[in-house]
Each structure stands twice: as structure tokens, then as C-alpha cells.
Amino acid sequence: MRRKLEAVLFLSLGALLGLGIAAFRSGMIGPVAQAQSPSKQADKQSGGIFSPPGTSDTGPVAPPPGEPTFKGRIGRTIGESTSDWPLQATAPKDAPNVLLIVLDDVGYAALGCYGSPVVKTPHLDKLAKNGLRYNNFHTTALCSPSRSCFLTGRNHHSNAMACITEGSTGYPGSYGRVPLANGLLSEMLTPFGWAAFAIGKWHLTPAEDMNLGANRKWWPLGRGFDRFYGFLGGEVDQWTPWLAYDNHFIKPPKTPEQGYHNVPDLVDKAKEFIADLKQVAPDRPFFMYFCPGACHAPHHAPKEWIAKYKGKFDAGWDDYREKALANQIALGICPAGTRLSPRDRDVPEWDKLGREEKELYARQMEVYAAYLSYVDHHIGELIAFLTEMGQLDNTLIITVSDNGASAEGGPHGSFNENLFFNNVPDSLKQNLKHLKRWGDPSTYPHYSWGWAWATNSPFRRWKREVTRGGTADLCIVHWPRGIKEKNAIRRQFTHATDLVPTVLDALHSKMPKSINGVVQNPLQGVSFAPTFASGKAKIPREAQYFEMFAQRALYVDGWRAYAPWEFGKQITAKDLANDKWMLFHIDEDFSESTDVAAKYPAKLEELKQLWWIQASKYKVLPLDGSGVERLATPRPQMSAPRNRYVYYPGTGEIESSNAVDIRSRSCTITADVEVPEDGAEGVLLAHGSSFGGYTFFVNKERKLQFSHNYVGLNEYKIISTEKIPAGKVTMRWQFSVTGPPNLAIGKGAPGTGKLFINGVQVGEGKIPVTCAIAYGLSGDGLCCGRDSLTPVSADYRGEYPFTGVIRRVVVETGNEGAPAPQPPMRD
């Protein structure tokens, strides 16, 4: 044994000496070699990163890929050796912070600094007064697509984001996952010393990945952000949001009754993240992606803020448009001589409306305006915090909206936006029932599309459409240390894809050739940083295409061609052959008031051909005109298809895309529980919210109950005739479909339901209509043993947890299958 030990020690010593000799020959052992300057070394490793003017030896440093090279000396003992630390990610001295503020569904004429005659936004106006406003900035006309452009510098179809993530389809331009080869700004900056924080709305994670069993690669922390606090989907109930913190879900810290609202919570977290960084590393810059989700529906605001606008919109949307344009011309946002675009065919004249209509629509805009002012106030709190910390002057702040104002409220507005997502028509009568409570936690409201048209002045139409009302958006740039001119207008055509190249340019940066080992696709936007110094700076760019729901447009050299298409109507080759395009000369007709297609047919044909060239280049095809039906598109799942699902109490909420799908299906829900001698009550299984869904529970009378909440309009209840007994109990709900669904008018399949306790039927009833497409997009998913966020049934409050013991809840589905849209027609 001793000889074996001696042999091992001898071999180990020989290996160490061999390593030492090899290292000595390679120069690792001996006098420490003169290291390259960090900036030069980082440049070699990264494939190109910036060196700010005057900082040739203090440029950013990035850790080398793989194992770092050791430049010290290794001897037999510490005394004979010299240490050398690997380079750490270090930004240049005095490198600026970057704050990207993304508003949501805020129209071109909604802010005071963009001409609103009524809405007060003093803090955003102050950023504009001390910075630059761009009057020709464009987005894609929809949330996820625009946000993918903001963060990658590539077009939305190149980002596989033709629609919102919930509307993804099985084509390269519409997978709903931004390719790793299209790195995000967070992934570009964090390797070189910036901290990266995402706050608020994300909406770049596929719905099927919004669960605790998912791969987190398409969550914010999977795409280069260090910290995240907000919501993964497209919208949330502002009073009771479904929140995520880093890589897990959390409950809101307070209730609406305790004064909770999502916006101030997000701002508090933004300040906390910045303070956490600066108190540890005062010189380390940050990139913050701040997205409050406002003013996307639901329009929720505190009642004292709503009261400030009482009566302010009684003159109506026609009056708003005229006054907004006059302000825009006076401010220089619109050129002198700009005319309002023609009256929209879908918006009635205000003066011809009835008294109740005017009262309802004015109230809707009062709530929206209060919501926007409330957000502006809290953005002001964030800006004040940066000022207090001495960070404002060296923070590049870019504020944009992700698209124009939204028409998803339809002609009457909606007390519950979930009606829109289920193709259920709104009515004046049902909205009037909620007039006095509009904007409070009992509503999930959206305004009439007349206000979307007005707040998009002077342009046509709205969100989802590639008119300028859908794509022309606000853009404010504020950076005291980097921009000398103040309160100035910039008129160059700019696009959502330009933000990343502009930020990189402002930071004297180049995009890395690879990120995490993935070779990067080229940027498709261009930098407008030269306009920071001069309003006459030229921005070299190719034509810019637009496409959304089969609507098409193309801008080039002051001309814009536009092909209308009806939202939700599928498009065919025959339709393309009979296309009626419009043409506008933006340089002479800023608002697109006059179609000049007949006057310049050759120019129109040129732009049409350019559109098809870009469509091929950027993965736009095939054209898909379908609308909300896309929400029902079957998508790949983590597990094989099954008709039996088992759920357990104490687990997290399951987003709808991953939960059992009982829409328009026969099904059974079976709960195995233990009931104490003194009885039990509470939720066994719930899916949805106060604005649509179903719940299986034991009510306060200790009776078994199933309720189906049809989009907040009706609650259909079936209650057992007997109370549940003590001991081990099996409770079952059985639903049998009795007719077909009708998606076109928002009606899911009707059916008959039966209740069973320990195998004995104890209740029966009919449910005449069910939710057809969605239980909502706010995150109220499926929960076992409780009802998260807002309650599905009016017969209980809060989460209403089950007070007995749930062993499991099993859901089994029939073979009817939830209806899915037909594939695009071929001819």
C-alpha cells in the first residue's frame, strides 16, 4: 500500500512539473507579460464593441468565451507565484444608463406634448420640453410585434412575431419565439458591464411557455435580463394582476381594498432595482425596459383621478380631433396646412348621438384619460428618483408607444374586454349598467373606438391596422448629457427597428457578432442617433414594409402605399388579384387625407412590387387575415395529447394554454377530498376570472356547486340538493355537450350538467351557452384548491381556498375537441 501511495505521489508531482515546464515554455510562468488594454482585448473577443471618444484605454471589458487565459505565474508555492484575475464585465467610465419607456395603446394625439387638448401629462411633456420629439416614428400596429422590434432591431416577421404571442401560427414568421440569432438589447449590453432590468409588460413569451413547468428561455431572464418584475402576457387586471418575479409567479403585495394598483407597484420595483444596483456598484450603468402596460385595456384608475376629468369630454370626439390638430400644428408636430384625415366610416358624428350614448362614451374617455395621467404621474416619480440619485443627466430616456390607440372596445366600448376576445358583441344597454362603476375593480373596461380614432388624430383608423393611425406613434428622447438641443421636433422617418441601432450608436457600440455562442443576424433597423445633434441629419434606409392581419403598407422616400383588409376576414389569391391599394405622398400630405393612387399609378406599382420583395425577404408570407380565432390555434405542447389531467392543491396557477381545454367539450371533473367533522367549503378547481370562466366548489351552505361565468354577462349555476358529508368524499361534475358552438357570434357549445357525491347524483341543470374562445388574457388561469386573482363566481370572495383536504382533482375530456379555425384557403 505504501509503495502504491508513493507511486501516485510521484506521478502527480511529475504531472505538476510537466505542467510547469509546459507553462514556462508558453510564457505562463515567469515575468508577467504586459497585458493588452481591456478595450483591445474585448474587441478581439466580442467581434467589435465600442470605445467611447477619449477613452481608448477605458473601454468596456467582457469576460472571454470559455476558460480565460492566465497571465500570471504559477510556481511550486504561493511565494513563487503571481496571481492574475480573469477580466470582469466592465462598462466604460461614465457610460450612460438607458431607460426605454414603452407605453401601450397610447394614440398619437393622446399626450399633451403631442397635441391633446384635454389629457394632462406634465411629466412626459417635461421630457419632451427638455429633449426631442419625433413626429414620424412608426411601429408595427400591434403589441408583441412592436416590442420584438424595440428589443432586437429586426422586423417583426424576422422575429417570428407576425401577431401577438397568443396568436402564433406554424410558419417561420409567426412562431411566437424571437430567434436566438436575433439577440435582444439586454443580451448585447450585459456582457459588457450593463445591468439589465425588465419591468412590467413582457408579451414576448409564448402562452404555452407561461407556466412553472416551462423552459424559461423565452422569459426575460432567459434573454439577458438580470431581473424581472411584471407580467408575461399582453394585459392584466390592474387591480389584481398576475405577476411574475424573475422566474416564478407571485401574488400582488396588496389588494384593491388596501389601495393596490399595478402601476405604482411597478414604479416602486423599478426604483428598488436601480437602488439595489447603485448602492453596490455606483458606477455600473443599467438598461431598464420599463413597460407599465398602460394604457392597454382594462382601463383602471383610482376614482379620485377619474373625478378630475368629469365633464372634460362632453364635447365629444369630433371636437377633440379638431382641437388636437390645431394644437399639433401650433406645436410643430404636424406641418402647417395639415388637414384631418376623412371621417371614419365606422364612427358616428357626436352631435347625432343620443343622450345616453354621449354620457357613456364621455365617461369611458374620462377613465382612459385618468389612467394615462395616473401613469404619467408615476413615471414622474421614477424620473424624480433618477434626479435625486444624480442619474438623470446621464440617462438616455426613450419613450414610445407600441402602437396606435385601440379599437378593440368596438362601437360602444365594453365593460368587459373579454367579450371582444370571444366574438361576443357589446351593447349600449349592458354597458350602461356599469356606467357609474366604469374603471373600478368590478369592470374590465375599454372605450369606444370613436376615442381611438380621435386620439390617433390626424390619422386614419387605429391599432391592428397598418394605417398611420395604427403605426404612427409618439417618440420622445431625453438625454441632457448627450443632447444639447431642447424642445425640438425631428421629422425624419423612423421605425421600431431603429431603437436598438440608435442606442448602440449612442453608446458608441457595435452589435456583437455572436451572443452565447449563437451567430447573430444583421440588424435591420438603422440608427437615428445623428438626429440627436441635427434636425437635418440624413438617415440612410431602404423601404420599410408593414403587415398586420393581411393589411399591407410600404413607406419609401416620402411615399406610402397601403392595401386595406377587413380584420378577421381570411384572404385568398383571388382577393390579392383584385387588391385596391391606396397611395399617399407623406411629404406633401402628412395626415394621408388624400389618396393619389389614380394620379400616380406608376409610383403605386413600384411600391407594390417593393412590398412583395420585402415580404419575401423578411418572412412575411403567407398572409393570414384571421383575427381572434388565432387564439384557438392548436400549438405544440410539452407533453403528448391526452384526455386526462390530474391537478393538486398548493401548486401554482396554470395559464390557459397549458390547462385542460374543456371549451365546447363534454367532460368530467372529479375531486377526491377529506372533509372534517365540522364540514368544509371552498374551491376545488377554478379557471378564469370574474369576466369569464368556470368554478367547481363547495359553497357556504356546504353544498356542491358548479358555475359557468359567461364573459361576465351571466353566471349559470348548478347546485346540489344535498350537503357534502364528512370523511373521504368523491365529488364529480359531469358535462355533456348538447349542441354545436358558434364562434362567429361568441357562443360556445351548450350542454347539460350533473353533480355527484360518492357516485350518487345530487343535482342537474342546463348551461345554454359557454365561453367560446378565451377566458381572458389577463392571466387568470386554472387553480386547484383556490381561485386566484378575481373570483369566477359571485357566490364567494377572494381565493376561497378549500378548508378540507384535497388529494387530487382529475379532469377527463370528451372527443368533440374545442373548435379551431380552418387553415388558410388555397386556390
JSON list of N, CA, C and O in Angstrom, two decimals, residues 199-238:
[
{"chain": "A", "resi": 199, "resn": "ILE", "atom": "N", "xyz": [-39.23, 45.60, -16.45]},
{"chain": "A", "resi": 199, "resn": "ILE", "atom": "CA", "xyz": [-40.31, 45.92, -15.51]},
{"chain": "A", "resi": 199, "resn": "ILE", "atom": "C", "xyz": [-41.62, 46.02, -16.29]},
{"chain": "A", "resi": 199, "resn": "ILE", "atom": "O", "xyz": [-41.71, 46.71, -17.31]},
{"chain": "A", "resi": 200, "resn": "GLY", "atom": "N", "xyz": [-42.66, 45.32, -15.81]},
{"chain": "A", "resi": 200, "resn": "GLY", "atom": "CA", "xyz": [-43.98, 45.46, -16.39]},
{"chain": "A", "resi": 200, "resn": "GLY", "atom": "C", "xyz": [-44.27, 44.44, -17.47]},
{"chain": "A", "resi": 200, "resn": "GLY", "atom": "O", "xyz": [-43.92, 43.26, -17.37]},
{"chain": "A", "resi": 201, "resn": "LYS", "atom": "N", "xyz": [-44.91, 44.91, -18.52]},
{"chain": "A", "resi": 201, "resn": "LYS", "atom": "CA", "xyz": [-45.39, 44.02, -19.58]},
{"chain": "A", "resi": 201, "resn": "LYS", "atom": "C", "xyz": [-44.24, 43.44, -20.39]},
{"chain": "A", "resi": 201, "resn": "LYS", "atom": "O", "xyz": [-43.37, 44.16, -20.85]},
{"chain": "A", "resi": 202, "resn": "TRP", "atom": "N", "xyz": [-44.29, 42.14, -20.61]},
{"chain": "A", "resi": 202, "resn": "TRP", "atom": "CA", "xyz": [-43.28, 41.44, -21.42]},
{"chain": "A", "resi": 202, "resn": "TRP", "atom": "C", "xyz": [-43.87, 41.07, -22.77]},
{"chain": "A", "resi": 202, "resn": "TRP", "atom": "O", "xyz": [-43.48, 41.58, -23.80]},
{"chain": "A", "resi": 203, "resn": "HIS", "atom": "N", "xyz": [-44.80, 40.14, -22.80]},
{"chain": "A", "resi": 203, "resn": "HIS", "atom": "CA", "xyz": [-45.55, 39.76, -24.01]},
{"chain": "A", "resi": 203, "resn": "HIS", "atom": "C", "xyz": [-44.67, 39.24, -25.15]},
{"chain": "A", "resi": 203, "resn": "HIS", "atom": "O", "xyz": [-44.98, 39.40, -26.31]},
{"chain": "A", "resi": 204, "resn": "LEU", "atom": "N", "xyz": [-43.54, 38.64, -24.78]},
{"chain": "A", "resi": 204, "resn": "LEU", "atom": "CA", "xyz": [-42.67, 38.01, -25.78]},
{"chain": "A", "resi": 204, "resn": "LEU", "atom": "C", "xyz": [-42.42, 36.54, -25.45]},
{"chain": "A", "resi": 204, "resn": "LEU", "atom": "O", "xyz": [-41.51, 35.93, -25.99]},
{"chain": "A", "resi": 205, "resn": "THR", "atom": "N", "xyz": [-43.22, 36.00, -24.54]},
{"chain": "A", "resi": 205, "resn": "THR", "atom": "CA", "xyz": [-43.16, 34.59, -24.20]},
{"chain": "A", "resi": 205, "resn": "THR", "atom": "C", "xyz": [-44.41, 33.91, -24.76]},
{"chain": "A", "resi": 205, "resn": "THR", "atom": "O", "xyz": [-45.52, 34.38, -24.51]},
{"chain": "A", "resi": 206, "resn": "PRO", "atom": "N", "xyz": [-44.25, 32.82, -25.51]},
{"chain": "A", "resi": 206, "resn": "PRO", "atom": "CA", "xyz": [-45.45, 32.12, -25.99]},
{"chain": "A", "resi": 206, "resn": "PRO", "atom": "C", "xyz": [-46.34, 31.71, -24.83]},
{"chain": "A", "resi": 206, "resn": "PRO", "atom": "O", "xyz": [-45.85, 31.34, -23.75]},
{"chain": "A", "resi": 207, "resn": "ALA", "atom": "N", "xyz": [-47.64, 31.77, -25.04]},
{"chain": "A", "resi": 207, "resn": "ALA", "atom": "CA", "xyz": [-48.57, 31.45, -23.97]},
{"chain": "A", "resi": 207, "resn": "ALA", "atom": "C", "xyz": [-48.32, 30.05, -23.43]},
{"chain": "A", "resi": 207, "resn": "ALA", "atom": "O", "xyz": [-48.45, 29.80, -22.22]},
{"chain": "A", "resi": 208, "resn": "GLU", "atom": "N", "xyz": [-47.93, 29.11, -24.30]},
{"chain": "A", "resi": 208, "resn": "GLU", "atom": "CA", "xyz": [-47.71, 27.74, -23.84]},
{"chain": "A", "resi": 208, "resn": "GLU", "atom": "C", "xyz": [-46.47, 27.61, -22.96]},
{"chain": "A", "resi": 208, "resn": "GLU", "atom": "O", "xyz": [-46.24, 26.57, -22.34]},
{"chain": "A", "resi": 209, "resn": "ASP", "atom": "N", "xyz": [-45.63, 28.67, -22.89]},
{"chain": "A", "resi": 209, "resn": "ASP", "atom": "CA", "xyz": [-44.46, 28.66, -22.01]},
{"chain": "A", "resi": 209, "resn": "ASP", "atom": "C", "xyz": [-44.68, 29.45, -20.73]},
{"chain": "A", "resi": 209, "resn": "ASP", "atom": "O", "xyz": [-43.76, 29.59, -19.92]},
{"chain": "A", "resi": 210, "resn": "MET", "atom": "N", "xyz": [-45.89, 29.95, -20.51]},
{"chain": "A", "resi": 210, "resn": "MET", "atom": "CA", "xyz": [-46.17, 30.73, -19.31]},
{"chain": "A", "resi": 210, "resn": "MET", "atom": "C", "xyz": [-46.65, 29.80, -18.19]},
{"chain": "A", "resi": 210, "resn": "MET", "atom": "O", "xyz": [-47.81, 29.84, -17.77]},
{"chain": "A", "resi": 211, "resn": "ASN", "atom": "N", "xyz": [-45.76, 28.95, -17.73]},
{"chain": "A", "resi": 211, "resn": "ASN", "atom": "CA", "xyz": [-46.11, 28.03, -16.65]},
{"chain": "A", "resi": 211, "resn": "ASN", "atom": "C", "xyz": [-44.85, 27.61, -15.93]},
{"chain": "A", "resi": 211, "resn": "ASN", "atom": "O", "xyz": [-43.74, 27.78, -16.44]},
{"chain": "A", "resi": 212, "resn": "LEU", "atom": "N", "xyz": [-45.00, 27.07, -14.75]},
{"chain": "A", "resi": 212, "resn": "LEU", "atom": "CA", "xyz": [-43.85, 26.75, -13.92]},
{"chain": "A", "resi": 212, "resn": "LEU", "atom": "C", "xyz": [-43.14, 25.47, -14.35]},
{"chain": "A", "resi": 212, "resn": "LEU", "atom": "O", "xyz": [-42.08, 25.13, -13.83]},
{"chain": "A", "resi": 213, "resn": "GLY", "atom": "N", "xyz": [-43.70, 24.76, -15.32]},
{"chain": "A", "resi": 213, "resn": "GLY", "atom": "CA", "xyz": [-43.03, 23.59, -15.86]},
{"chain": "A", "resi": 213, "resn": "GLY", "atom": "C", "xyz": [-42.31, 23.88, -17.16]},
{"chain": "A", "resi": 213, "resn": "GLY", "atom": "O", "xyz": [-41.73, 22.98, -17.77]},
{"chain": "A", "resi": 214, "resn": "ALA", "atom": "N", "xyz": [-42.31, 25.15, -17.57]},
{"chain": "A", "resi": 214, "resn": "ALA", "atom": "CA", "xyz": [-41.78, 25.51, -18.88]},
{"chain": "A", "resi": 214, "resn": "ALA", "atom": "C", "xyz": [-40.28, 25.75, -18.86]},
{"chain": "A", "resi": 214, "resn": "ALA", "atom": "O", "xyz": [-39.69, 26.05, -17.82]},
{"chain": "A", "resi": 215, "resn": "ASN", "atom": "N", "xyz": [-39.69, 25.65, -20.03]},
{"chain": "A", "resi": 215, "resn": "ASN", "atom": "CA", "xyz": [-38.33, 26.13, -20.25]},
{"chain": "A", "resi": 215, "resn": "ASN", "atom": "C", "xyz": [-38.38, 27.66, -20.17]},
{"chain": "A", "resi": 215, "resn": "ASN", "atom": "O", "xyz": [-39.19, 28.29, -20.84]},
{"chain": "A", "resi": 216, "resn": "ARG", "atom": "N", "xyz": [-37.53, 28.26, -19.37]},
{"chain": "A", "resi": 216, "resn": "ARG", "atom": "CA", "xyz": [-37.59, 29.71, -19.17]},
{"chain": "A", "resi": 216, "resn": "ARG", "atom": "C", "xyz": [-36.80, 30.49, -20.23]},
{"chain": "A", "resi": 216, "resn": "ARG", "atom": "O", "xyz": [-36.54, 31.67, -20.06]},
{"chain": "A", "resi": 217, "resn": "LYS", "atom": "N", "xyz": [-36.40, 29.84, -21.31]},
{"chain": "A", "resi": 217, "resn": "LYS", "atom": "CA", "xyz": [-35.55, 30.52, -22.28]},
{"chain": "A", "resi": 217, "resn": "LYS", "atom": "C", "xyz": [-36.22, 31.76, -22.86]},
{"chain": "A", "resi": 217, "resn": "LYS", "atom": "O", "xyz": [-35.55, 32.73, -23.21]},
{"chain": "A", "resi": 218, "resn": "TRP", "atom": "N", "xyz": [-37.54, 31.75, -22.98]},
{"chain": "A", "resi": 218, "resn": "TRP", "atom": "CA", "xyz": [-38.21, 32.90, -23.57]},
{"chain": "A", "resi": 218, "resn": "TRP", "atom": "C", "xyz": [-38.88, 33.78, -22.51]},
{"chain": "A", "resi": 218, "resn": "TRP", "atom": "O", "xyz": [-39.72, 34.59, -22.80]},
{"chain": "A", "resi": 219, "resn": "TRP", "atom": "N", "xyz": [-38.47, 33.60, -21.27]},
{"chain": "A", "resi": 219, "resn": "TRP", "atom": "CA", "xyz": [-38.80, 34.55, -20.21]},
{"chain": "A", "resi": 219, "resn": "TRP", "atom": "C", "xyz": [-37.71, 35.62, -20.19]},
{"chain": "A", "resi": 219, "resn": "TRP", "atom": "O", "xyz": [-36.63, 35.43, -20.77]},
{"chain": "A", "resi": 220, "resn": "PRO", "atom": "N", "xyz": [-37.93, 36.75, -19.55]},
{"chain": "A", "resi": 220, "resn": "PRO", "atom": "CA", "xyz": [-36.93, 37.83, -19.59]},
{"chain": "A", "resi": 220, "resn": "PRO", "atom": "C", "xyz": [-35.53, 37.42, -19.13]},
{"chain": "A", "resi": 220, "resn": "PRO", "atom": "O", "xyz": [-34.54, 37.80, -19.75]},
{"chain": "A", "resi": 221, "resn": "LEU", "atom": "N", "xyz": [-35.44, 36.63, -18.05]},
{"chain": "A", "resi": 221, "resn": "LEU", "atom": "CA", "xyz": [-34.12, 36.24, -17.57]},
{"chain": "A", "resi": 221, "resn": "LEU", "atom": "C", "xyz": [-33.43, 35.27, -18.52]},
{"chain": "A", "resi": 221, "resn": "LEU", "atom": "O", "xyz": [-32.21, 35.11, -18.47]},
{"chain": "A", "resi": 222, "resn": "GLY", "atom": "N", "xyz": [-34.19, 34.63, -19.38]},
{"chain": "A", "resi": 222, "resn": "GLY", "atom": "CA", "xyz": [-33.61, 33.77, -20.39]},
{"chain": "A", "resi": 222, "resn": "GLY", "atom": "C", "xyz": [-33.07, 34.53, -21.58]},
{"chain": "A", "resi": 222, "resn": "GLY", "atom": "O", "xyz": [-32.34, 33.97, -22.41]},
{"chain": "A", "resi": 223, "resn": "ARG", "atom": "N", "xyz": [-33.42, 35.82, -21.67]},
{"chain": "A", "resi": 223, "resn": "ARG", "atom": "CA", "xyz": [-32.98, 36.64, -22.79]},
{"chain": "A", "resi": 223, "resn": "ARG", "atom": "C", "xyz": [-32.14, 37.84, -22.33]},
{"chain": "A", "resi": 223, "resn": "ARG", "atom": "O", "xyz": [-32.23, 38.93, -22.88]},
{"chain": "A", "resi": 224, "resn": "GLY", "atom": "N", "xyz": [-31.31, 37.61, -21.33]},
{"chain": "A", "resi": 224, "resn": "GLY", "atom": "CA", "xyz": [-30.28, 38.58, -20.99]},
{"chain": "A", "resi": 224, "resn": "GLY", "atom": "C", "xyz": [-30.60, 39.54, -19.88]},
{"chain": "A", "resi": 224, "resn": "GLY", "atom": "O", "xyz": [-29.71, 40.30, -19.44]},
{"chain": "A", "resi": 225, "resn": "PHE", "atom": "N", "xyz": [-31.84, 39.56, -19.38]},
{"chain": "A", "resi": 225, "resn": "PHE", "atom": "CA", "xyz": [-32.16, 40.47, -18.27]},
{"chain": "A", "resi": 225, "resn": "PHE", "atom": "C", "xyz": [-31.72, 39.85, -16.95]},
{"chain": "A", "resi": 225, "resn": "PHE", "atom": "O", "xyz": [-31.87, 38.64, -16.73]},
{"chain": "A", "resi": 226, "resn": "ASP", "atom": "N", "xyz": [-31.19, 40.68, -16.07]},
{"chain": "A", "resi": 226, "resn": "ASP", "atom": "CA", "xyz": [-30.76, 40.21, -14.75]},
{"chain": "A", "resi": 226, "resn": "ASP", "atom": "C", "xyz": [-31.93, 40.05, -13.79]},
{"chain": "A", "resi": 226, "resn": "ASP", "atom": "O", "xyz": [-31.92, 39.15, -12.95]},
{"chain": "A", "resi": 227, "resn": "ARG", "atom": "N", "xyz": [-32.92, 40.94, -13.92]},
{"chain": "A", "resi": 227, "resn": "ARG", "atom": "CA", "xyz": [-34.06, 40.91, -13.01]},
{"chain": "A", "resi": 227, "resn": "ARG", "atom": "C", "xyz": [-35.33, 41.25, -13.77]},
{"chain": "A", "resi": 227, "resn": "ARG", "atom": "O", "xyz": [-35.29, 42.00, -14.76]},
{"chain": "A", "resi": 228, "resn": "PHE", "atom": "N", "xyz": [-36.45, 40.71, -13.29]},
{"chain": "A", "resi": 228, "resn": "PHE", "atom": "CA", "xyz": [-37.74, 40.97, -13.93]},
{"chain": "A", "resi": 228, "resn": "PHE", "atom": "C", "xyz": [-38.82, 41.05, -12.86]},
{"chain": "A", "resi": 228, "resn": "PHE", "atom": "O", "xyz": [-38.85, 40.25, -11.91]},
{"chain": "A", "resi": 229, "resn": "TYR", "atom": "N", "xyz": [-39.69, 42.03, -13.02]},
{"chain": "A", "resi": 229, "resn": "TYR", "atom": "CA", "xyz": [-40.88, 42.12, -12.18]},
{"chain": "A", "resi": 229, "resn": "TYR", "atom": "C", "xyz": [-41.99, 42.67, -13.07]},
{"chain": "A", "resi": 229, "resn": "TYR", "atom": "O", "xyz": [-41.88, 43.78, -13.61]},
{"chain": "A", "resi": 230, "resn": "GLY", "atom": "N", "xyz": [-43.06, 41.91, -13.22]},
{"chain": "A", "resi": 230, "resn": "GLY", "atom": "CA", "xyz": [-44.13, 42.38, -14.09]},
{"chain": "A", "resi": 230, "resn": "GLY", "atom": "C", "xyz": [-45.06, 41.25, -14.47]},
{"chain": "A", "resi": 230, "resn": "GLY", "atom": "O", "xyz": [-45.36, 40.38, -13.66]},
{"chain": "A", "resi": 231, "resn": "PHE", "atom": "N", "xyz": [-45.50, 41.26, -15.72]},
{"chain": "A", "resi": 231, "resn": "PHE", "atom": "CA", "xyz": [-46.42, 40.23, -16.18]},
{"chain": "A", "resi": 231, "resn": "PHE", "atom": "C", "xyz": [-46.01, 39.76, -17.56]},
{"chain": "A", "resi": 231, "resn": "PHE", "atom": "O", "xyz": [-45.58, 40.53, -18.40]},
{"chain": "A", "resi": 232, "resn": "LEU", "atom": "N", "xyz": [-46.14, 38.46, -17.78]},
{"chain": "A", "resi": 232, "resn": "LEU", "atom": "CA", "xyz": [-45.63, 37.86, -19.01]},
{"chain": "A", "resi": 232, "resn": "LEU", "atom": "C", "xyz": [-46.54, 38.06, -20.21]},
{"chain": "A", "resi": 232, "resn": "LEU", "atom": "O", "xyz": [-46.08, 38.06, -21.35]},
{"chain": "A", "resi": 233, "resn": "GLY", "atom": "N", "xyz": [-47.84, 38.20, -19.99]},
{"chain": "A", "resi": 233, "resn": "GLY", "atom": "CA", "xyz": [-48.79, 38.28, -21.08]},
{"chain": "A", "resi": 233, "resn": "GLY", "atom": "C", "xyz": [-48.99, 39.68, -21.61]},
{"chain": "A", "resi": 233, "resn": "GLY", "atom": "O", "xyz": [-48.23, 40.60, -21.34]},
{"chain": "A", "resi": 234, "resn": "GLY", "atom": "N", "xyz": [-50.09, 39.84, -22.36]},
{"chain": "A", "resi": 234, "resn": "GLY", "atom": "CA", "xyz": [-50.35, 41.10, -23.04]},
{"chain": "A", "resi": 234, "resn": "GLY", "atom": "C", "xyz": [-51.08, 42.13, -22.21]},
{"chain": "A", "resi": 234, "resn": "GLY", "atom": "O", "xyz": [-51.02, 43.32, -22.51]},
{"chain": "A", "resi": 235, "resn": "GLU", "atom": "N", "xyz": [-51.77, 41.69, -21.16]},
{"chain": "A", "resi": 235, "resn": "GLU", "atom": "CA", "xyz": [-52.50, 42.62, -20.31]},
{"chain": "A", "resi": 235, "resn": "GLU", "atom": "C", "xyz": [-52.77, 41.95, -18.97]},
{"chain": "A", "resi": 235, "resn": "GLU", "atom": "O", "xyz": [-52.67, 40.73, -18.84]},
{"chain": "A", "resi": 236, "resn": "VAL", "atom": "N", "xyz": [-53.09, 42.77, -18.00]},
{"chain": "A", "resi": 236, "resn": "VAL", "atom": "CA", "xyz": [-53.50, 42.25, -16.69]},
{"chain": "A", "resi": 236, "resn": "VAL", "atom": "C", "xyz": [-54.59, 43.15, -16.13]},
{"chain": "A", "resi": 236, "resn": "VAL", "atom": "O", "xyz": [-54.72, 44.32, -16.51]},
{"chain": "A", "resi": 237, "resn": "ASP", "atom": "N", "xyz": [-55.35, 42.59, -15.25]},
{"chain": "A", "resi": 237, "resn": "ASP", "atom": "CA", "xyz": [-56.24, 43.38, -14.41]},
{"chain": "A", "resi": 237, "resn": "ASP", "atom": "C", "xyz": [-55.34, 44.26, -13.54]},
{"chain": "A", "resi": 237, "resn": "ASP", "atom": "O", "xyz": [-54.53, 43.76, -12.76]},
{"chain": "A", "resi": 238, "resn": "GLN", "atom": "N", "xyz": [-55.44, 45.57, -13.69]},
{"chain": "A", "resi": 238, "resn": "GLN", "atom": "CA", "xyz": [-54.54, 46.46, -12.95]},
{"chain": "A", "resi": 238, "resn": "GLN", "atom": "C", "xyz": [-54.79, 46.43, -11.45]},
{"chain": "A", "resi": 238, "resn": "GLN", "atom": "O", "xyz": [-53.91, 46.79, -10.66]}
]
